[in-house]
Amino acid sequence: MDDLLEEIAQEIRRCRKCDLWRSRTNAVPGEGPADAAIMFIGEGPGAAEDKQGRPFVGPAGQLLNSLLLQAGLRRPEVFITNIVKCRPPQNREPRPDEVRACREYLDGQIAAINPRIICLLGRPATQTLLDPTASISKIHGQPVERDGILYVPLYHPAAALHRESLQPVLVEDMARLKSMLRERLG
Ligand code: URA
């Protein structure tokens, strides 16, 4: 990570802008190269992530790792983070005030990395960055270009763990992502 990203990560680890700091073990700023062409943005850390201070290291992370491989990507080449950097208690969805409080960190990371493609994992990330009324079941897999960045909403891997019928859908969307990457990044 470069200096700016590391500075943002340090701020996140000290952050007390919303109440989630009270129950965290570790904040989870995100990880990946500062010049990543692709970012993956999830909802928020779960138990395993809170324990380790790293994103997507629990069961959803295992599935994400295999989905990345299906799209021809290796985890060390993408930047992975979440819309909130501290675990919401009982893995509840982050509240709008928590997402708002954390937003400047996410915007700072996106500006520092300047990715070509942002994959939005699940409804909360999609609604936060693309469209507050978006329905993930309607727009998953459909890229939207905005300010020179291609946003690709995808089902969250945790949703596919709970609803097995979503797994082939995610696999298909990853195959489409693979051709988008080929087109856009060569
Ligand atoms: N789910 C998320 O949205 N993010 C993580 O980091 C882990 C699970």
Coordinates of N, CA, C and O and ligand atoms in Angstrom, one line a residue:
M1 N 0.8 -1.2 0.0 CA 0.0 0.0 0.0 C 0.9 1.3 0.0 O 1.9 1.3 0.6
D2 N 0.4 2.3 -0.7 CA 1.2 3.5 -0.7 C 0.9 4.3 0.5 O 0.1 4.0 1.4
D3 N 1.6 5.5 0.6 CA 1.5 6.3 1.9 C 0.1 6.8 2.1 O -0.4 6.8 3.3
L4 N -0.6 7.3 1.1 CA -1.9 7.8 1.2 C -2.9 6.7 1.7 O -3.7 7.0 2.7
L5 N -2.8 5.6 1.1 CA -3.7 4.5 1.6 C -3.4 4.1 3.0 O -4.3 3.8 3.8
E6 N -2.1 4.1 3.3 CA -1.7 3.7 4.7 C -2.2 4.7 5.7 O -2.6 4.4 6.8
E7 N -2.1 6.0 5.3 CA -2.6 7.1 6.1 C -4.1 6.9 6.4 O -4.6 7.0 7.6
I8 N -4.9 6.6 5.4 CA -6.3 6.4 5.5 C -6.6 5.2 6.4 O -7.4 5.2 7.3
A9 N -5.8 4.1 6.3 CA -5.9 2.9 7.1 C -5.6 3.2 8.6 O -6.4 2.8 9.5
Q10 N -4.6 4.1 8.8 CA -4.3 4.4 10.2 C -5.5 5.2 10.8 O -5.8 5.0 12.0
E11 N -6.1 6.1 10.0 CA -7.2 6.9 10.5 C -8.4 6.0 10.9 O -9.1 6.2 11.9
I12 N -8.6 5.0 10.0 CA -9.7 4.1 10.2 C -9.5 3.3 11.5 O -10.4 3.1 12.3
R13 N -8.2 2.9 11.8 CA -8.0 2.1 13.0 C -8.2 2.9 14.3 O -8.5 2.4 15.3
R14 N -8.1 4.3 14.1 CA -8.3 5.2 15.3 C -9.7 5.7 15.4 O -10.1 6.4 16.3
C15 N -10.5 5.4 14.3 CA -11.8 6.1 14.1 C -12.8 5.8 15.2 O -13.0 4.7 15.7
R16 N -13.5 6.9 15.6 CA -14.6 6.8 16.6 C -15.8 7.6 16.1 O -16.6 8.2 16.8
K17 N -16.0 7.7 14.7 CA -17.0 8.6 14.2 C -18.4 8.0 14.3 O -19.4 8.8 14.2
C18 N -18.5 6.7 14.5 CA -19.9 6.2 14.8 C -19.6 5.2 15.9 O -18.5 4.9 16.3
D19 N -20.7 4.6 16.4 CA -20.6 3.7 17.6 C -20.0 2.4 17.4 O -19.7 1.6 18.3
L20 N -19.8 2.0 16.1 CA -19.2 0.7 15.8 C -17.9 0.4 16.5 O -17.5 -0.7 16.7
W21 N -17.1 1.5 16.8 CA -15.8 1.3 17.4 C -15.9 0.6 18.7 O -15.0 -0.1 19.1
R22 N -17.0 0.8 19.4 CA -17.2 0.3 20.8 C -17.1 -1.2 20.8 O -16.6 -1.8 21.8
S23 N -17.6 -1.9 19.8 CA -17.7 -3.3 19.8 C -16.7 -4.0 18.9 O -16.6 -5.2 18.9
R24 N -15.8 -3.2 18.3 CA -14.9 -3.8 17.4 C -13.7 -4.4 18.1 O -13.3 -3.9 19.2
T25 N -13.1 -5.5 17.6 CA -11.8 -6.0 18.0 C -10.7 -5.3 17.2 O -9.8 -4.7 17.7
N26 N -10.9 -5.3 15.9 CA -10.1 -4.6 14.9 C -10.9 -3.9 13.9 O -11.9 -4.5 13.4
A27 N -10.5 -2.8 13.5 CA -11.1 -2.1 12.3 C -10.5 -2.9 11.1 O -9.4 -3.5 11.2
V28 N -11.2 -2.8 10.0 CA -10.8 -3.6 8.8 C -10.7 -2.6 7.6 O -11.7 -2.4 6.9
P29 N -9.6 -1.9 7.4 CA -9.5 -0.9 6.4 C -9.7 -1.4 5.0 O -10.2 -0.8 4.1
G30 N -9.2 -2.6 4.8 CA -9.1 -3.2 3.4 C -7.7 -3.5 3.0 O -6.8 -3.2 3.8
E31 N -7.5 -4.3 1.9 CA -6.2 -4.6 1.5 C -6.1 -4.8 0.0 O -7.1 -5.1 -0.6
G32 N -4.9 -4.6 -0.5 CA -4.6 -4.8 -1.9 C -3.6 -3.7 -2.4 O -3.3 -2.8 -1.6
P33 N -3.2 -3.9 -3.6 CA -2.2 -2.9 -4.2 C -2.8 -1.5 -4.4 O -4.0 -1.4 -4.7
A34 N -2.0 -0.5 -4.2 CA -2.4 0.9 -4.4 C -2.7 1.2 -5.8 O -3.5 2.1 -6.1
D35 N -2.2 0.4 -6.7 CA -2.5 0.6 -8.2 C -3.4 -0.4 -8.7 O -3.4 -0.7 -10.0
A36 N -4.3 -1.0 -7.9 CA -5.2 -2.1 -8.4 C -6.1 -1.5 -9.4 O -6.6 -0.4 -9.3
A37 N -6.3 -2.3 -10.5 CA -7.2 -1.8 -11.6 C -8.7 -2.2 -11.2 O -9.6 -1.6 -11.7
I38 N -8.8 -3.1 -10.2 CA -10.1 -3.5 -9.8 C -10.3 -3.5 -8.3 O -9.4 -4.0 -7.6
M39 N -11.4 -2.9 -7.8 CA -11.7 -3.0 -6.4 C -13.0 -3.8 -6.2 O -13.9 -3.8 -7.0
F40 N -13.0 -4.5 -5.1 CA -14.3 -5.2 -4.7 C -14.7 -4.6 -3.4 O -13.9 -4.5 -2.5
I41 N -16.0 -4.2 -3.3 CA -16.5 -3.5 -2.1 C -17.7 -4.3 -1.5 O -18.7 -4.5 -2.2
G42 N -17.5 -4.8 -0.3 CA -18.6 -5.5 0.4 C -19.3 -4.6 1.3 O -19.3 -3.4 1.3
E43 N -20.0 -5.3 2.3 CA -20.9 -4.6 3.2 C -20.2 -4.2 4.5 O -20.2 -3.0 4.8
G44 N -19.6 -5.1 5.1 CA -18.9 -4.8 6.4 C -18.3 -6.0 6.9 O -18.7 -7.2 6.6
P45 N -17.3 -5.9 7.8 CA -16.6 -7.0 8.4 C -17.5 -7.9 9.2 O -18.5 -7.5 9.8
G46 N -17.3 -9.2 9.1 CA -18.0 -10.2 10.0 C -17.0 -10.6 11.1 O -16.0 -9.9 11.4
A47 N -17.4 -11.7 11.8 CA -16.6 -12.1 13.0 C -15.1 -12.4 12.6 O -14.2 -11.9 13.4
A48 N -14.9 -13.2 11.6 CA -13.5 -13.5 11.3 C -12.7 -12.3 10.9 O -11.5 -12.2 11.3
E49 N -13.3 -11.4 10.2 CA -12.6 -10.2 9.7 C -12.3 -9.3 10.9 O -11.2 -8.7 11.0
D50 N -13.3 -9.2 11.8 CA -13.1 -8.4 13.0 C -11.9 -8.9 13.9 O -11.1 -8.1 14.4
K51 N -11.8 -10.2 13.9 CA -10.7 -10.9 14.7 C -9.4 -10.6 14.0 O -8.4 -10.3 14.7
Q52 N -9.3 -10.7 12.7 CA -8.0 -10.6 12.0 C -7.7 -9.2 11.5 O -6.5 -9.0 11.1
G53 N -8.7 -8.3 11.4 CA -8.4 -7.0 10.8 C -8.2 -7.0 9.3 O -7.6 -6.1 8.8
R54 N -8.7 -8.1 8.7 CA -8.5 -8.2 7.2 C -9.9 -8.5 6.6 O -10.7 -9.2 7.2
P55 N -10.1 -8.0 5.4 CA -11.4 -8.2 4.7 C -11.6 -9.6 4.1 O -10.6 -10.2 3.7
F56 N -12.8 -10.1 4.2 CA -13.2 -11.3 3.5 C -12.2 -12.5 3.7 O -11.6 -13.0 2.8
V57 N -12.1 -12.8 5.0 CA -11.2 -14.0 5.4 C -12.1 -15.1 6.0 O -11.5 -16.1 6.3
G58 N -13.4 -14.9 6.2 CA -14.3 -15.9 6.7 C -14.9 -16.7 5.5 O -14.3 -16.7 4.4
P59 N -16.0 -17.4 5.8 CA -16.6 -18.3 4.7 C -16.9 -17.5 3.4 O -16.7 -18.0 2.3
A60 N -17.5 -16.3 3.5 CA -17.8 -15.5 2.3 C -16.5 -15.2 1.6 O -16.5 -15.1 0.3
G61 N -15.4 -15.0 2.3 CA -14.1 -14.7 1.7 C -13.6 -15.9 0.9 O -13.0 -15.8 -0.2
Q62 N -13.8 -17.1 1.5 CA -13.4 -18.3 0.7 C -14.1 -18.4 -0.6 O -13.5 -18.7 -1.6
L63 N -15.4 -18.1 -0.6 CA -16.2 -18.2 -1.8 C -15.7 -17.0 -2.8 O -15.5 -17.3 -4.0
L64 N -15.4 -15.9 -2.2 CA -15.0 -14.8 -3.0 C -13.6 -15.2 -3.7 O -13.5 -14.9 -4.9
N65 N -12.8 -15.8 -3.0 CA -11.5 -16.2 -3.6 C -11.7 -17.1 -4.8 O -11.0 -17.0 -5.8
S66 N -12.6 -18.1 -4.7 CA -12.8 -18.9 -5.8 C -13.5 -18.2 -7.0 O -13.3 -18.5 -8.1
L67 N -14.4 -17.3 -6.6 CA -15.1 -16.5 -7.7 C -14.0 -15.6 -8.4 O -14.1 -15.5 -9.7
L68 N -13.1 -15.1 -7.7 CA -12.0 -14.3 -8.3 C -11.3 -15.1 -9.3 O -11.0 -14.7 -10.5
L69 N -10.9 -16.4 -8.9 CA -10.2 -17.2 -9.8 C -11.0 -17.5 -11.1 O -10.4 -17.6 -12.2
Q70 N -12.3 -17.7 -10.9 CA -13.2 -17.9 -12.1 C -13.2 -16.7 -13.1 O -13.4 -16.9 -14.3
A71 N -13.0 -15.5 -12.5 CA -12.9 -14.4 -13.4 C -11.5 -14.1 -13.9 O -11.2 -13.1 -14.5
G72 N -10.6 -15.1 -13.6 CA -9.2 -14.9 -14.0 C -8.4 -14.0 -13.2 O -7.3 -13.5 -13.6
L73 N -8.8 -13.7 -11.9 CA -8.1 -12.8 -11.1 C -7.5 -13.5 -9.9 O -8.0 -14.5 -9.4
R74 N -6.4 -13.0 -9.4 CA -5.8 -13.5 -8.2 C -6.1 -12.5 -7.1 O -6.0 -11.3 -7.3
R75 N -6.3 -12.9 -5.9 CA -6.7 -12.0 -4.8 C -5.6 -10.9 -4.6 O -6.0 -9.8 -4.4
P76 N -4.3 -11.2 -4.6 CA -3.3 -10.2 -4.4 C -3.3 -9.0 -5.4 O -2.7 -8.0 -5.2
E77 N -4.0 -9.2 -6.5 CA -4.0 -8.1 -7.5 C -5.2 -7.2 -7.4 O -5.3 -6.2 -8.2
V78 N -6.2 -7.5 -6.5 CA -7.3 -6.6 -6.4 C -7.3 -6.0 -5.0 O -6.8 -6.5 -4.1
F79 N -8.0 -4.8 -5.0 CA -8.2 -4.2 -3.7 C -9.5 -4.5 -3.1 O -10.5 -4.4 -3.8
I80 N -9.6 -5.0 -1.9 CA -10.8 -5.5 -1.3 C -11.1 -4.7 0.0 O -10.3 -4.5 0.8
T81 N -12.3 -4.1 0.0 CA -12.7 -3.4 1.2 C -14.2 -3.4 1.4 O -14.9 -4.2 0.7
N82 N -14.8 -2.6 2.3 CA -16.2 -2.7 2.6 C -16.7 -1.2 2.8 O -15.9 -0.3 3.0
I83 N -18.1 -1.1 2.7 CA -18.6 0.3 2.9 C -18.5 0.7 4.4 O -18.4 1.9 4.6
V84 N -18.5 -0.2 5.3 CA -18.1 0.2 6.7 C -17.0 -0.7 7.1 O -16.8 -1.8 6.8
K85 N -16.1 -0.1 7.9 CA -14.8 -0.7 8.2 C -14.8 -1.4 9.6 O -13.8 -2.0 10.0
C86 N -15.9 -1.3 10.4 CA -16.0 -2.0 11.6 C -17.2 -2.9 11.6 O -18.2 -2.6 11.0
R87 N -17.1 -4.0 12.3 CA -18.2 -5.0 12.3 C -19.4 -4.5 13.0 O -19.4 -4.2 14.2
P88 N -20.6 -4.6 12.3 CA -21.8 -4.3 12.9 C -22.2 -5.5 13.8 O -22.0 -6.6 13.4
P89 N -22.7 -5.2 15.1 CA -23.0 -6.3 16.0 C -23.9 -7.3 15.4 O -24.8 -6.9 14.6
Q90 N -23.7 -8.6 15.7 CA -24.5 -9.7 15.2 C -24.6 -9.7 13.7 O -25.6 -10.2 13.1
N91 N -23.6 -9.1 13.0 CA -23.6 -9.0 11.5 C -24.9 -8.4 10.9 O -25.2 -8.7 9.8
R92 N -25.5 -7.5 11.7 CA -26.6 -6.8 11.1 C -26.1 -5.9 10.0 O -24.9 -5.6 9.9
E93 N -27.1 -5.4 9.1 CA -26.7 -4.5 8.1 C -26.3 -3.2 8.7 O -26.8 -2.8 9.7
P94 N -25.2 -2.6 8.1 CA -24.8 -1.3 8.6 C -26.0 -0.3 8.5 O -26.7 -0.3 7.5
R95 N -26.1 0.6 9.5 CA -27.2 1.6 9.4 C -26.7 2.8 8.5 O -25.5 3.0 8.4
P96 N -27.7 3.5 8.0 CA -27.3 4.7 7.1 C -26.4 5.7 7.8 O -25.4 6.1 7.1
D97 N -26.5 5.9 9.1 CA -25.6 6.9 9.7 C -24.2 6.3 9.8 O -23.2 7.1 9.7
E98 N -24.1 5.0 9.9 CA -22.8 4.4 10.0 C -22.1 4.4 8.6 O -20.9 4.7 8.5
V99 N -22.9 4.1 7.6 CA -22.4 4.2 6.2 C -21.9 5.6 5.9 O -20.8 5.8 5.3
R100 N -22.7 6.6 6.3 CA -22.4 8.0 6.1 C -21.1 8.4 6.8 O -20.2 9.0 6.2
A101 N -21.0 7.9 8.0 CA -19.8 8.3 8.8 C -18.5 7.7 8.2 O -17.4 8.3 8.3
C102 N -18.7 6.5 7.6 CA -17.5 5.8 7.0 C -17.2 6.2 5.6 O -16.2 5.9 5.0
R103 N -18.1 7.0 5.0 CA -18.0 7.2 3.5 C -16.7 7.9 3.1 O -16.2 7.6 2.1
E104 N -16.3 8.8 3.9 CA -15.1 9.6 3.5 C -13.8 8.6 3.4 O -13.0 8.9 2.5
Y105 N -13.8 7.6 4.2 CA -12.7 6.6 4.0 C -12.8 5.9 2.7 O -11.8 5.7 2.0
L106 N -14.0 5.4 2.4 CA -14.2 4.7 1.1 C -13.9 5.6 -0.1 O -13.2 5.2 -1.0
D107 N -14.4 6.9 0.0 CA -14.1 7.8 -1.1 C -12.6 8.1 -1.2 O -12.1 8.2 -2.3
G108 N -12.0 8.2 -0.1 CA -10.5 8.4 -0.1 C -9.8 7.2 -0.7 O -8.8 7.4 -1.5
Q109 N -10.2 6.0 -0.4 CA -9.6 4.8 -1.0 C -9.8 4.8 -2.5 O -8.8 4.5 -3.2
I110 N -11.0 5.1 -2.9 CA -11.3 5.0 -4.4 C -10.5 6.1 -5.1 O -9.9 5.8 -6.1
A111 N -10.4 7.3 -4.5 CA -9.6 8.4 -5.1 C -8.1 8.0 -5.2 O -7.4 8.2 -6.2
A112 N -7.6 7.4 -4.1 CA -6.2 7.0 -4.1 C -5.9 5.9 -5.1 O -4.8 6.0 -5.7
I113 N -6.7 5.0 -5.2 CA -6.5 3.8 -6.1 C -6.8 4.1 -7.5 O -6.1 3.7 -8.4
N114 N -7.9 4.9 -7.7 CA -8.3 5.2 -9.0 C -8.5 4.0 -9.9 O -7.9 3.9 -11.0
P115 N -9.4 3.1 -9.5 CA -9.5 1.8 -10.2 C -10.3 2.0 -11.5 O -11.1 3.0 -11.7
R116 N -10.2 1.1 -12.5 CA -10.9 1.1 -13.7 C -12.3 0.5 -13.5 O -13.3 0.8 -14.2
I117 N -12.3 -0.5 -12.6 CA -13.6 -1.3 -12.4 C -13.8 -1.4 -10.9 O -12.9 -1.7 -10.1
I118 N -15.1 -1.2 -10.5 CA -15.4 -1.4 -9.1 C -16.6 -2.5 -9.0 O -17.6 -2.2 -9.6
C119 N -16.3 -3.6 -8.4 CA -17.3 -4.6 -8.2 C -18.0 -4.4 -6.9 O -17.4 -4.3 -5.8
L120 N -19.3 -4.3 -6.9 CA -20.1 -4.0 -5.7 C -20.8 -5.3 -5.3 O -21.6 -5.9 -6.0
L121 N -20.4 -5.7 -4.1 CA -20.9 -7.0 -3.6 C -22.1 -6.8 -2.7 O -22.0 -6.4 -1.6
G122 N -23.2 -7.1 -3.3 CA -24.5 -7.1 -2.5 C -25.2 -5.7 -2.6 O -24.7 -4.7 -3.1
R123 N -26.4 -5.8 -2.0 CA -27.3 -4.6 -2.1 C -26.7 -3.3 -1.4 O -26.8 -2.2 -1.9
P124 N -26.3 -3.5 -0.1 CA -25.8 -2.2 0.6 C -24.7 -1.5 -0.2 O -24.8 -0.3 -0.3
A125 N -23.7 -2.3 -0.7 CA -22.6 -1.6 -1.4 C -23.2 -1.0 -2.7 O -22.8 0.1 -3.1
T126 N -24.1 -1.7 -3.4 CA -24.6 -1.2 -4.6 C -25.5 0.1 -4.4 O -25.4 1.0 -5.1
Q127 N -26.3 0.0 -3.4 CA -27.1 1.2 -3.1 C -26.3 2.4 -2.6 O -26.6 3.5 -2.9
T128 N -25.2 2.1 -1.9 CA -24.3 3.2 -1.4 C -23.6 3.9 -2.6 O -23.5 5.1 -2.6
L129 N -23.1 3.1 -3.5 CA -22.2 3.7 -4.5 C -22.9 3.9 -5.9 O -22.4 4.7 -6.7
L130 N -24.0 3.3 -6.1 CA -24.6 3.4 -7.5 C -26.0 4.0 -7.5 O -26.2 5.0 -8.2
D131 N -26.9 3.5 -6.7 CA -28.2 3.9 -6.8 C -29.0 3.5 -5.5 O -29.1 2.3 -5.3
P132 N -29.4 4.4 -4.7 CA -30.0 4.1 -3.4 C -31.3 3.3 -3.5 O -31.7 2.7 -2.5
T133 N -31.9 3.2 -4.7 CA -33.1 2.4 -4.9 C -32.8 1.1 -5.6 O -33.8 0.4 -5.9
A134 N -31.6 0.8 -5.9 CA -31.3 -0.4 -6.7 C -31.7 -1.7 -6.1 O -31.6 -1.9 -4.9
S135 N -32.2 -2.6 -7.0 CA -32.5 -3.9 -6.5 C -31.4 -4.9 -7.1 O -31.3 -4.9 -8.4
I136 N -30.7 -5.5 -6.3 CA -29.6 -6.3 -6.8 C -30.1 -7.5 -7.6 O -29.4 -7.9 -8.6
S137 N -31.3 -8.0 -7.3 CA -31.8 -9.1 -8.2 C -32.1 -8.6 -9.6 O -32.1 -9.4 -10.5
K138 N -32.3 -7.3 -9.8 CA -32.6 -6.8 -11.1 C -31.3 -6.4 -11.8 O -31.2 -6.6 -13.1
I139 N -30.3 -5.8 -11.1 CA -29.2 -5.2 -11.8 C -27.9 -6.0 -11.7 O -26.9 -5.6 -12.3
H140 N -27.9 -7.1 -11.0 CA -26.6 -7.9 -10.9 C -26.0 -8.2 -12.2 O -26.8 -8.5 -13.2
G141 N -24.7 -8.1 -12.3 CA -24.0 -8.4 -13.6 C -24.1 -7.4 -14.7 O -23.5 -7.6 -15.7
Q142 N -24.9 -6.3 -14.4 CA -25.0 -5.3 -15.5 C -24.1 -4.1 -15.2 O -24.4 -3.4 -14.2
P143 N -23.1 -3.9 -16.0 CA -22.1 -2.8 -15.7 C -22.7 -1.4 -15.9 O -23.5 -1.2 -16.8
V144 N -22.3 -0.4 -15.1 CA -22.7 0.9 -15.3 C -21.5 1.8 -15.3 O -20.7 1.7 -14.3
E145 N -21.3 2.6 -16.3 CA -20.1 3.5 -16.3 C -20.4 4.8 -15.7 O -21.5 5.4 -16.0
R146 N -19.6 5.3 -14.8 CA -19.8 6.6 -14.2 C -18.4 7.2 -13.9 O -17.6 6.6 -13.2
D147 N -18.2 8.4 -14.3 CA -17.0 9.2 -14.1 C -15.8 8.3 -14.5 O -14.8 8.3 -13.7
G148 N -15.9 7.6 -15.6 CA -14.7 6.8 -16.1 C -14.5 5.5 -15.4 O -13.5 4.8 -15.6
I149 N -15.3 5.2 -14.4 CA -15.2 3.9 -13.7 C -16.4 3.0 -14.0 O -17.5 3.5 -14.1
L150 N -16.1 1.7 -14.3 CA -17.1 0.8 -14.6 C -17.5 0.1 -13.3 O -16.7 -0.6 -12.7
Y151 N -18.8 0.3 -12.9 CA -19.3 -0.3 -11.7 C -20.1 -1.6 -12.1 O -20.9 -1.6 -13.0
V152 N -19.7 -2.7 -11.4 CA -20.4 -4.0 -11.7 C -21.0 -4.5 -10.4 O -20.3 -5.0 -9.5
P153 N -22.4 -4.4 -10.3 CA -23.0 -4.9 -9.1 C -23.1 -6.5 -9.2 O -23.4 -7.0 -10.3
L154 N -22.8 -7.1 -8.1 CA -22.9 -8.6 -8.0 C -23.6 -9.0 -6.8 O -23.6 -8.3 -5.8
Y155 N -24.2 -10.2 -6.8 CA -24.7 -10.7 -5.5 C -23.5 -10.9 -4.5 O -22.4 -11.2 -4.9
H156 N -23.8 -10.7 -3.2 CA -22.8 -10.9 -2.2 C -22.5 -12.4 -2.0 O -23.5 -13.1 -2.0
P157 N -21.3 -12.8 -2.0 CA -21.0 -14.2 -1.8 C -21.7 -14.8 -0.6 O -22.1 -16.0 -0.6
A158 N -21.9 -14.0 0.5 CA -22.6 -14.6 1.7 C -24.0 -14.9 1.3 O -24.6 -15.9 1.8
A159 N -24.6 -14.1 0.4 CA -26.0 -14.5 0.0 C -26.0 -15.8 -0.7 O -26.9 -16.6 -0.6
A160 N -25.0 -16.0 -1.5 CA -24.9 -17.3 -2.3 C -24.6 -18.5 -1.3 O -25.0 -19.6 -1.7
L161 N -24.0 -18.2 -0.2 CA -23.8 -19.3 0.8 C -25.1 -19.7 1.4 O -25.4 -20.8 1.7
H162 N -26.0 -18.6 1.7 CA -27.3 -18.9 2.3 C -28.3 -19.5 1.3 O -29.2 -20.3 1.7
R163 N -28.2 -19.0 0.0 CA -29.2 -19.4 -1.0 C -28.4 -20.1 -2.1 O -27.9 -19.4 -3.0
E164 N -28.3 -21.4 -2.1 CA -27.4 -22.1 -3.1 C -27.8 -21.8 -4.5 O -26.9 -21.8 -5.4
S165 N -29.1 -21.5 -4.8 CA -29.5 -21.2 -6.1 C -28.8 -20.0 -6.7 O -28.8 -19.8 -7.9
L166 N -28.2 -19.2 -5.9 CA -27.6 -18.0 -6.4 C -26.2 -18.3 -6.9 O -25.6 -17.5 -7.6
Q167 N -25.6 -19.4 -6.5 CA -24.2 -19.7 -6.9 C -24.0 -19.8 -8.4 O -23.1 -19.1 -8.9
P168 N -24.9 -20.5 -9.2 CA -24.7 -20.4 -10.6 C -24.8 -19.1 -11.2 O -24.2 -18.7 -12.2
V169 N -25.7 -18.2 -10.6 CA -25.9 -16.9 -11.1 C -24.6 -16.1 -10.9 O -24.1 -15.4 -11.8
L170 N -24.0 -16.2 -9.7 CA -22.7 -15.6 -9.5 C -21.6 -16.1 -10.4 O -20.8 -15.3 -10.9
V171 N -21.6 -17.4 -10.7 CA -20.6 -17.9 -11.6 C -20.7 -17.3 -13.0 O -19.8 -16.9 -13.6
E172 N -22.0 -17.2 -13.4 CA -22.3 -16.6 -14.7 C -21.8 -15.1 -14.7 O -21.2 -14.7 -15.7
D173 N -22.1 -14.4 -13.7 CA -21.7 -13.0 -13.6 C -20.2 -12.8 -13.6 O -19.6 -11.9 -14.2
M174 N -19.5 -13.8 -13.0 CA -18.0 -13.7 -12.9 C -17.5 -14.0 -14.3 O -16.5 -13.4 -14.7
A175 N -18.1 -14.9 -15.1 CA -17.7 -15.1 -16.5 C -17.9 -13.9 -17.3 O -17.0 -13.5 -18.1
R176 N -19.0 -13.1 -17.1 CA -19.2 -11.9 -17.8 C -18.2 -10.8 -17.4 O -17.7 -10.1 -18.2
L177 N -17.9 -10.8 -16.1 CA -16.9 -9.9 -15.6 C -15.5 -10.2 -16.3 O -14.8 -9.3 -16.6
K178 N -15.2 -11.5 -16.4 CA -14.0 -11.8 -17.1 C -13.9 -11.2 -18.5 O -12.8 -10.7 -18.9
S179 N -15.0 -11.3 -19.2 CA -14.9 -10.7 -20.6 C -14.9 -9.2 -20.5 O -14.2 -8.5 -21.3
M180 N -15.5 -8.6 -19.5 CA -15.4 -7.1 -19.3 C -14.0 -6.7 -19.1 O -13.5 -5.7 -19.6
L181 N -13.3 -7.5 -18.2 CA -11.9 -7.2 -17.9 C -11.0 -7.3 -19.1 O -10.2 -6.4 -19.3
R182 N -11.3 -8.3 -19.9 CA -10.5 -8.5 -21.1 C -10.7 -7.3 -22.1 O -9.7 -6.7 -22.6
E183 N -12.0 -6.8 -22.2 CA -12.3 -5.7 -23.1 C -11.6 -4.4 -22.6 O -11.1 -3.6 -23.3
R184 N -11.7 -4.2 -21.3 CA -11.3 -2.9 -20.7 C -9.9 -2.8 -20.3 O -9.3 -1.8 -20.4
L185 N -9.3 -3.9 -19.9 CA -7.9 -3.9 -19.4 C -7.0 -4.5 -20.4 O -5.7 -4.4 -20.2
G186 N -7.5 -5.3 -21.3 CA -6.6 -5.9 -22.3 C -6.0 -7.2 -21.8 O -6.1 -7.6 -20.7
Ligands
URA1 N1 -18.8 -9.8 4.3 C1 -18.5 -8.5 3.9 O1 -19.3 -7.8 3.3 N2 -17.3 -8.1 4.1 C2 -16.3 -8.8 4.6 O2 -15.2 -8.3 4.8 C3 -16.6 -10.1 5.0 C4 -17.9 -10.6 4.8

